[in-house]
Coordinates of C-alpha atoms in Angstrom, one line a residue:
M1 CA -0.3 0.0 0.0
A2 CA 1.5 3.5 -1.0
T3 CA 2.3 5.5 1.8
A4 CA 0.1 8.9 2.2
S5 CA 3.5 11.0 1.5
S6 CA 4.5 9.4 -2.1
A7 CA 1.1 9.4 -2.8
R8 CA 0.4 12.9 -2.4
K9 CA 3.0 13.8 -4.4
R10 CA 1.7 12.2 -7.6
T11 CA -1.2 14.0 -6.7
G12 CA 0.0 17.0 -9.1
A13 CA 0.3 14.7 -11.8
A14 CA -3.3 13.9 -11.8
K15 CA -4.5 17.2 -12.0
D16 CA -5.6 16.5 -15.5
K17 CA -8.1 14.2 -14.6
K18 CA -10.1 16.0 -12.3
Q19 CA -13.5 15.3 -12.8
P20 CA -15.5 18.0 -14.8
T21 CA -18.1 20.0 -12.8
I22 CA -21.8 18.5 -13.3
Y23 CA -24.8 21.2 -13.8
T24 CA -28.4 20.9 -14.1
F25 CA -29.6 22.1 -17.6
T26 CA -33.1 22.4 -18.4
W27 CA -34.4 21.3 -22.5
K28 CA -37.1 21.3 -24.9
G29 CA -37.2 19.2 -27.9
V30 CA -39.2 16.9 -30.0
N31 CA -39.5 13.2 -29.5
R32 CA -39.8 10.4 -32.1
D33 CA -43.5 10.9 -32.7
G34 CA -43.0 14.4 -33.1
K35 CA -44.6 15.6 -30.1
K36 CA -42.8 18.5 -28.2
T37 CA -41.4 17.5 -24.7
E38 CA -39.4 18.9 -22.0
G39 CA -37.0 18.4 -18.9
E40 CA -34.1 18.2 -17.1
L41 CA -30.9 16.6 -17.4
R42 CA -27.3 16.3 -15.6
G43 CA -24.0 17.3 -17.8
A44 CA -20.7 19.2 -17.8
T45 CA -21.8 21.2 -21.1
V46 CA -24.6 21.8 -23.1
A47 CA -23.4 19.4 -26.1
E48 CA -22.9 16.7 -23.7
V49 CA -26.5 17.3 -22.9
K50 CA -27.4 17.4 -26.3
T51 CA -25.7 14.1 -27.2
Q52 CA -27.5 12.3 -24.3
L53 CA -30.9 13.6 -25.5
K54 CA -30.4 12.5 -29.5
N55 CA -29.0 9.1 -27.8
Q56 CA -33.0 9.3 -26.4
G57 CA -34.3 9.8 -29.9
I58 CA -35.1 13.5 -28.8
I59 CA -34.2 16.3 -31.2
P60 CA -33.3 19.5 -28.9
K61 CA -34.4 22.8 -29.4
T62 CA -33.3 24.8 -26.5
V63 CA -30.8 23.6 -23.7
A64 CA -29.9 25.6 -20.9
K65 CA -28.3 25.8 -17.5
K66 CA -30.7 26.2 -14.9
S67 CA -30.3 29.0 -12.8
A68 CA -29.5 28.5 -9.2
S69 CA -32.3 29.7 -6.7
L70 CA -32.0 30.5 -3.2
F71 CA -33.6 27.1 -2.3
S72 CA -32.3 25.3 -5.1
N73 CA -29.8 22.0 -4.7
E74 CA -26.9 24.7 -5.8
N75 CA -27.1 26.4 -2.4
K76 CA -27.4 23.3 0.1
K77 CA -24.7 22.4 2.0
I78 CA -23.8 19.1 2.6
K79 CA -25.3 17.5 6.1
P80 CA -24.3 14.9 8.0
M81 CA -27.3 12.5 6.8
D82 CA -25.5 13.2 3.2
I83 CA -22.3 11.9 4.5
A84 CA -24.8 9.0 5.9
M85 CA -26.6 8.1 2.7
V86 CA -23.3 8.4 0.6
T87 CA -21.7 5.9 3.0
R88 CA -24.6 3.5 2.5
Q89 CA -24.5 3.8 -1.1
I90 CA -20.7 3.0 -1.0
A91 CA -21.3 0.0 0.7
T92 CA -23.7 -1.5 -1.3
M93 CA -21.6 -1.1 -4.4
L94 CA -18.4 -2.9 -2.6
S95 CA -21.1 -5.6 -1.4
A96 CA -22.1 -6.2 -4.9
G97 CA -19.1 -6.4 -6.2
V98 CA -18.6 -2.6 -7.7
P99 CA -14.8 -1.5 -7.4
L100 CA -14.4 1.4 -5.3
V101 CA -13.4 3.9 -7.7
T102 CA -16.2 3.1 -10.2
S103 CA -18.5 3.4 -6.9
I104 CA -17.3 7.0 -6.1
E105 CA -17.5 8.0 -9.4
L106 CA -20.9 6.8 -9.9
I107 CA -22.1 8.3 -6.8
S108 CA -20.3 11.7 -7.6
R109 CA -21.8 12.0 -10.9
G110 CA -25.7 10.8 -9.7
H111 CA -25.4 13.2 -6.3
E112 CA -28.2 15.7 -6.4
K113 CA -26.3 18.5 -4.6
P114 CA -23.3 20.0 -6.6
K115 CA -21.3 20.3 -3.3
M116 CA -21.2 17.0 -2.8
R117 CA -20.3 16.2 -6.4
I118 CA -17.4 18.3 -6.0
L119 CA -15.9 16.6 -2.5
L120 CA -16.6 13.2 -3.9
G121 CA -14.9 14.1 -7.1
T122 CA -11.7 15.6 -5.1
I123 CA -11.8 12.1 -3.2
L124 CA -12.0 10.4 -6.8
N125 CA -8.9 12.4 -7.9
D126 CA -6.7 11.5 -5.1
V127 CA -8.1 7.6 -5.1
Q128 CA -6.9 7.2 -9.0
S129 CA -3.8 8.9 -7.9
G130 CA -2.9 6.0 -5.8
I131 CA -3.7 7.4 -2.2
P132 CA -5.6 5.3 -0.2
L133 CA -9.1 6.3 0.5
S134 CA -8.3 7.0 4.3
D135 CA -6.0 9.0 3.2
A136 CA -7.9 10.9 0.7
L137 CA -10.5 11.5 3.5
R138 CA -8.6 13.0 6.0
P139 CA -8.0 16.3 4.6
H140 CA -11.9 16.9 4.7
R141 CA -12.5 16.7 8.4
L142 CA -15.5 19.0 8.2
Y143 CA -17.7 16.1 6.9
F144 CA -15.2 12.8 7.6
D145 CA -14.3 13.0 11.4
D146 CA -11.1 11.0 13.1
L147 CA -13.5 8.1 13.7
Y148 CA -14.6 8.0 10.2
V149 CA -11.3 7.9 8.7
D150 CA -10.0 5.4 11.4
L151 CA -12.2 2.6 10.3
V152 CA -11.9 3.3 7.1
A153 CA -8.1 2.6 7.7
A154 CA -9.1 -0.4 9.0
G155 CA -11.1 -1.9 6.6
E156 CA -8.2 -1.1 4.0
H157 CA -5.9 -2.9 6.3
S158 CA -7.9 -5.9 6.7
G159 CA -9.1 -6.1 3.4
A160 CA -12.6 -6.1 4.3
L161 CA -13.7 -2.3 3.1
D162 CA -17.4 -3.4 2.3
T163 CA -18.0 -4.8 6.3
V164 CA -16.5 -1.6 7.5
F165 CA -18.7 0.8 5.0
D166 CA -21.7 -1.1 6.0
R167 CA -20.9 -0.7 9.8
I168 CA -20.1 2.7 9.0
A169 CA -23.6 3.6 7.4
T170 CA -25.3 1.9 10.1
Y171 CA -23.4 3.8 12.7
K172 CA -23.7 7.3 11.1
E173 CA -27.6 6.4 10.2
K174 CA -28.0 5.7 13.9
A175 CA -26.1 8.3 15.1
E176 CA -28.1 11.2 12.9
A177 CA -31.5 9.5 14.3
L178 CA -30.5 9.7 17.9
K179 CA -29.1 13.4 17.3
S180 CA -32.5 14.3 15.6
K181 CA -34.4 12.9 18.6
I182 CA -32.6 14.5 21.3
K183 CA -32.7 17.9 19.4
K184 CA -36.5 17.5 19.1
A185 CA -36.4 16.8 23.1
M186 CA -34.5 19.8 23.5
F187 CA -36.8 22.1 21.2
Y188 CA -39.9 21.6 23.1
P189 CA -39.3 23.4 26.0
A190 CA -37.4 26.2 24.2
A191 CA -40.5 26.9 21.8
V192 CA -42.7 27.2 25.1
V193 CA -40.5 29.9 26.4
V194 CA -40.4 31.7 23.0
V195 CA -43.9 31.4 22.3
A196 CA -44.8 32.4 25.9
V197 CA -42.5 35.5 26.0
A198 CA -43.3 36.6 22.7
V199 CA -47.1 36.4 23.3
T200 CA -46.9 38.2 26.7
T201 CA -44.8 41.1 25.0
L202 CA -47.2 41.8 22.2
L203 CA -50.2 41.9 25.0
L204 CA -48.1 44.4 27.0
L205 CA -47.0 46.5 24.2
F206 CA -49.8 46.9 22.2
V207 CA -52.8 45.5 23.8
V208 CA -52.6 47.1 27.6
P209 CA -52.0 50.4 26.6
Q210 CA -55.5 50.4 24.4
F211 CA -57.2 49.4 27.6
E212 CA -55.4 52.1 29.6
S213 CA -56.4 54.8 27.3
I214 CA -60.1 53.5 28.5
F215 CA -59.3 53.2 32.0
A216 CA -58.2 57.0 32.0
G217 CA -61.6 58.2 31.5
F218 CA -63.1 56.2 34.5
G219 CA -61.7 58.4 37.4
A220 CA -61.9 55.5 39.7
E221 CA -58.8 53.9 41.4
L222 CA -57.9 50.6 39.8
P223 CA -57.5 47.0 41.1
A224 CA -54.1 46.6 42.4
F225 CA -53.9 43.3 39.7
T226 CA -55.0 45.8 36.7
Q227 CA -52.3 48.1 37.8
L228 CA -49.6 45.9 38.2
I229 CA -50.0 45.0 34.8
I230 CA -50.2 48.9 33.6
N231 CA -46.9 49.4 35.2
I232 CA -45.2 46.5 33.6
S233 CA -46.4 47.5 30.5
R234 CA -45.5 51.1 31.0
A235 CA -42.1 50.1 32.0
L236 CA -41.7 47.7 28.7
Q237 CA -43.0 50.3 26.5
A238 CA -40.3 53.2 27.9
T239 CA -37.5 50.1 27.9
W240 CA -38.4 48.0 24.9
Y241 CA -35.2 48.6 23.3
L242 CA -33.1 47.6 26.5
F243 CA -35.2 44.5 27.0
F244 CA -34.5 43.3 23.2
G245 CA -31.0 44.4 23.3
G246 CA -30.5 42.6 26.6
I247 CA -31.8 39.4 25.2
V248 CA -29.8 39.5 22.0
L249 CA -26.3 40.5 24.1
A250 CA -27.3 37.3 26.1
I251 CA -27.4 35.1 23.2
W252 CA -24.5 37.0 21.6
L253 CA -22.1 36.4 24.8
F254 CA -23.4 32.7 25.3
V255 CA -22.6 31.8 21.9
R256 CA -19.0 33.2 22.2
A257 CA -18.5 31.7 25.8
H258 CA -19.4 28.2 24.2
R259 CA -17.4 28.6 21.2
N260 CA -14.3 29.9 22.8
S261 CA -14.0 28.5 26.3
Q262 CA -13.6 24.7 26.7
K263 CA -14.3 25.5 30.6
F264 CA -17.7 27.3 29.7
R265 CA -18.8 24.1 27.4
D266 CA -18.0 21.6 29.9
K267 CA -19.7 23.5 32.6
I268 CA -22.8 23.6 30.4
D269 CA -22.6 19.6 29.5
E270 CA -22.5 19.2 33.3
L271 CA -25.6 21.5 34.0
V272 CA -28.0 20.2 31.4
L273 CA -27.9 16.7 32.7
K274 CA -29.4 18.0 36.2
I275 CA -32.3 19.0 34.1
P276 CA -35.7 17.4 34.9
V277 CA -36.5 15.2 32.0
I278 CA -34.3 16.4 29.4
G279 CA -31.2 15.4 31.7
E280 CA -32.5 11.9 31.5
I281 CA -32.8 11.9 28.0
L282 CA -29.2 13.2 27.4
H283 CA -27.8 10.7 29.9
K284 CA -29.4 8.0 27.7
G285 CA -28.4 9.1 24.4
A286 CA -24.8 9.6 25.7
M287 CA -24.8 6.0 26.8
A288 CA -26.2 5.1 23.3
R289 CA -23.4 6.7 21.4
F290 CA -21.0 5.7 23.3
A291 CA -21.9 1.9 23.1
R292 CA -22.9 2.3 19.4
T293 CA -19.2 3.8 18.8
L294 CA -17.2 1.6 20.8
A295 CA -19.6 -1.5 19.1
T296 CA -18.6 -0.3 15.6
T297 CA -14.8 0.6 16.0
F298 CA -14.3 -2.6 18.1
A299 CA -16.0 -4.6 15.2
A300 CA -14.0 -3.3 12.6
G301 CA -10.8 -4.4 14.1
V302 CA -9.6 -1.2 16.0
P303 CA -8.0 -2.0 19.4
L304 CA -10.0 -1.1 22.9
I305 CA -7.8 1.5 23.9
D306 CA -8.2 3.4 20.5
G307 CA -12.2 2.6 20.5
L308 CA -12.5 4.1 23.9
E309 CA -11.0 7.2 22.9
S310 CA -13.0 7.7 19.7
A311 CA -16.2 6.8 21.7
A312 CA -15.3 9.4 24.6
G313 CA -15.2 11.7 21.9
A314 CA -18.8 10.6 20.4
A315 CA -20.5 10.8 23.8
G316 CA -21.3 14.4 23.3
N317 CA -20.8 15.1 26.5
A318 CA -18.3 16.4 28.7
V319 CA -19.2 14.4 31.9
Y320 CA -19.2 11.2 29.8
R321 CA -15.9 12.3 27.9
K322 CA -14.2 12.7 31.0
A323 CA -15.3 9.2 32.4
L324 CA -14.7 7.2 29.6
G325 CA -11.1 9.2 29.6
N326 CA -10.7 7.6 33.0
V327 CA -11.7 4.2 32.1
R328 CA -9.5 4.3 28.9
T329 CA -6.4 5.0 31.6
E330 CA -7.9 2.3 34.0
V331 CA -7.9 -0.3 30.8
M332 CA -4.4 0.3 29.5
A333 CA -3.3 -0.1 33.4
G334 CA -4.7 -4.0 33.1
M335 CA -8.1 -3.2 34.7
Q336 CA -11.5 -5.0 33.1
M337 CA -13.2 -2.4 31.2
N338 CA -16.7 -3.3 33.3
V339 CA -14.7 -2.8 36.6
A340 CA -13.3 0.8 35.3
M341 CA -16.8 1.6 34.4
R342 CA -17.8 0.9 37.5
T343 CA -15.5 3.2 39.3
T344 CA -17.0 6.0 37.7
K345 CA -20.0 5.6 39.2
L346 CA -21.7 7.2 36.0
F347 CA -22.9 4.2 34.2
P348 CA -26.2 2.2 35.4
D349 CA -25.3 -1.3 36.8
M350 CA -27.6 -2.8 34.0
L351 CA -25.1 -1.3 31.3
I352 CA -21.9 -2.4 33.4
Q353 CA -23.4 -5.9 33.6
M354 CA -23.9 -6.2 30.1
V355 CA -20.4 -5.1 29.4
M356 CA -19.4 -7.8 31.9
I357 CA -21.0 -10.5 29.7
G358 CA -19.9 -9.4 26.8
E359 CA -16.2 -9.3 27.9
E360 CA -16.3 -13.0 29.3
S361 CA -18.1 -14.2 26.3
G362 CA -15.8 -12.8 23.8
S363 CA -18.9 -11.1 22.0
L364 CA -18.5 -7.2 23.3
D365 CA -19.1 -5.9 20.1
N366 CA -22.6 -7.6 20.0
M367 CA -23.3 -6.8 23.6
L368 CA -22.5 -3.1 23.0
N369 CA -24.8 -2.9 20.3
K370 CA -28.0 -4.5 22.3
I371 CA -26.8 -1.8 24.8
A372 CA -27.3 1.0 22.0
N373 CA -30.1 -0.5 21.0
I374 CA -31.7 -0.6 24.4
Y375 CA -30.7 3.2 25.2
E376 CA -31.8 4.4 21.6
M377 CA -35.4 2.7 22.3
Q378 CA -35.5 4.3 25.6
V379 CA -34.6 7.8 24.2
D380 CA -37.3 7.3 21.5
D381 CA -40.2 6.6 24.4
A382 CA -39.0 10.1 26.3
V383 CA -39.1 12.2 23.4
D384 CA -42.2 10.6 22.4
G385 CA -43.8 10.9 26.2
L386 CA -42.4 14.5 26.6
S387 CA -43.8 15.7 23.4
A388 CA -46.9 14.4 24.6
L389 CA -46.7 16.4 27.5
I390 CA -45.3 19.5 26.1
E391 CA -48.0 20.1 23.9
P392 CA -50.7 20.5 26.7
M393 CA -48.4 22.5 29.0
M394 CA -47.7 24.6 26.4
M395 CA -51.5 25.3 25.8
V396 CA -51.9 26.0 29.7
V397 CA -48.8 28.6 29.9
I398 CA -49.8 30.3 27.3
G399 CA -53.5 30.3 28.3
G400 CA -52.7 30.9 31.5
L401 CA -50.7 34.3 30.7
V402 CA -53.2 35.5 28.4
G403 CA -55.8 34.6 30.5
S404 CA -54.2 36.7 33.6
L405 CA -54.1 39.7 31.4
I406 CA -57.4 39.7 30.1
V407 CA -58.8 39.0 33.4
G408 CA -56.5 42.3 34.7
M409 CA -57.7 44.4 32.1
Y410 CA -61.6 43.5 32.6
L411 CA -61.6 43.4 36.2
P412 CA -62.0 47.7 36.3
I413 CA -64.9 47.0 33.5
F414 CA -66.7 44.2 36.2
Q415 CA -66.3 46.6 39.2
L416 CA -68.0 49.7 36.9
G417 CA -70.8 47.2 36.4
N418 CA -71.4 46.5 39.3
V419 CA -71.5 50.1 40.7
V420 CA -73.9 50.9 38.3
G421 CA -76.1 47.8 38.6

């Protein structure tokens, strides 16, 4: 196998083999029956598209490159799920006996996103020039992380690249599904807060002042609750720019601190695990990611020590990253993994016992996959339960706020009616 350094030296010689950029063209023409027809085709040039149409028995009249709109595929970014789908396609083609270079070339030409076609074309050029696939992927860390590249390298060394790609695809698909569920769990409480604040603010800024002008002509003392609402409305009207500016500033400071301070990120990771209901979902999600990652690396032939390092990074939380780092240190010292996990006092007994059974039976990867399946199912059930709980809670919170404001505004009118009566 050629080394990465020697292979990269040959990259310059392969620049003339660079894959052409593929565009989407719209066309109009006449088919074999003499009927007008139109459609879209992908190709590098207008001449290439016309040749494709003629081969299909269509006489092209007009062929034009499709302009990229704001929401078209031309402007869409490469998402983790796109990488998962491409990985699954490569795994399927390799299992069917299609050569690696041909697989990448076919996927590159047929992908709907131009940015993905360019990315795959760059990787294809490197592979065609003799660079191992793992080394061709390594410069693109934004899309292929160290775990992905290390697994591909293990598959290249073992000669079972199709099996490794199948495991990577399964891992990526399940990881993205789990991430989506956790985001959903975090979204609902945030939505309740945002909607409640927005509705209350709008009422205080635009509705309450209308009632205040009506009450000014009553010439009577207002109820305490009504006066409180009016005072809050006045304060918000006078300082609304400070209110919204403070929110924007707080968000900006949080994002900046989260981006620049590892200590701040670790503290946030620690605090979110203590949030009722949400924290439990995050705990189970971290354990599912740890188990799935370690199972994938171990089954691919990656040493347990390296697998624990990858699993620690994939856990997605500083608390678990630190705990798994301690487990790795203890395992390197000769301790069994289940014993090292017990010393962290973070993992539940069921998980530790299943790991112990896997170690004693020699089927640790299978047992870890079962652990991941269990916790992924628990996360799914917890998110569904949270969704069912949040929807009525959102109605109660918003209804309570709006109802309180309405009652506060109508109290003087009720009292006036009693006086008149």
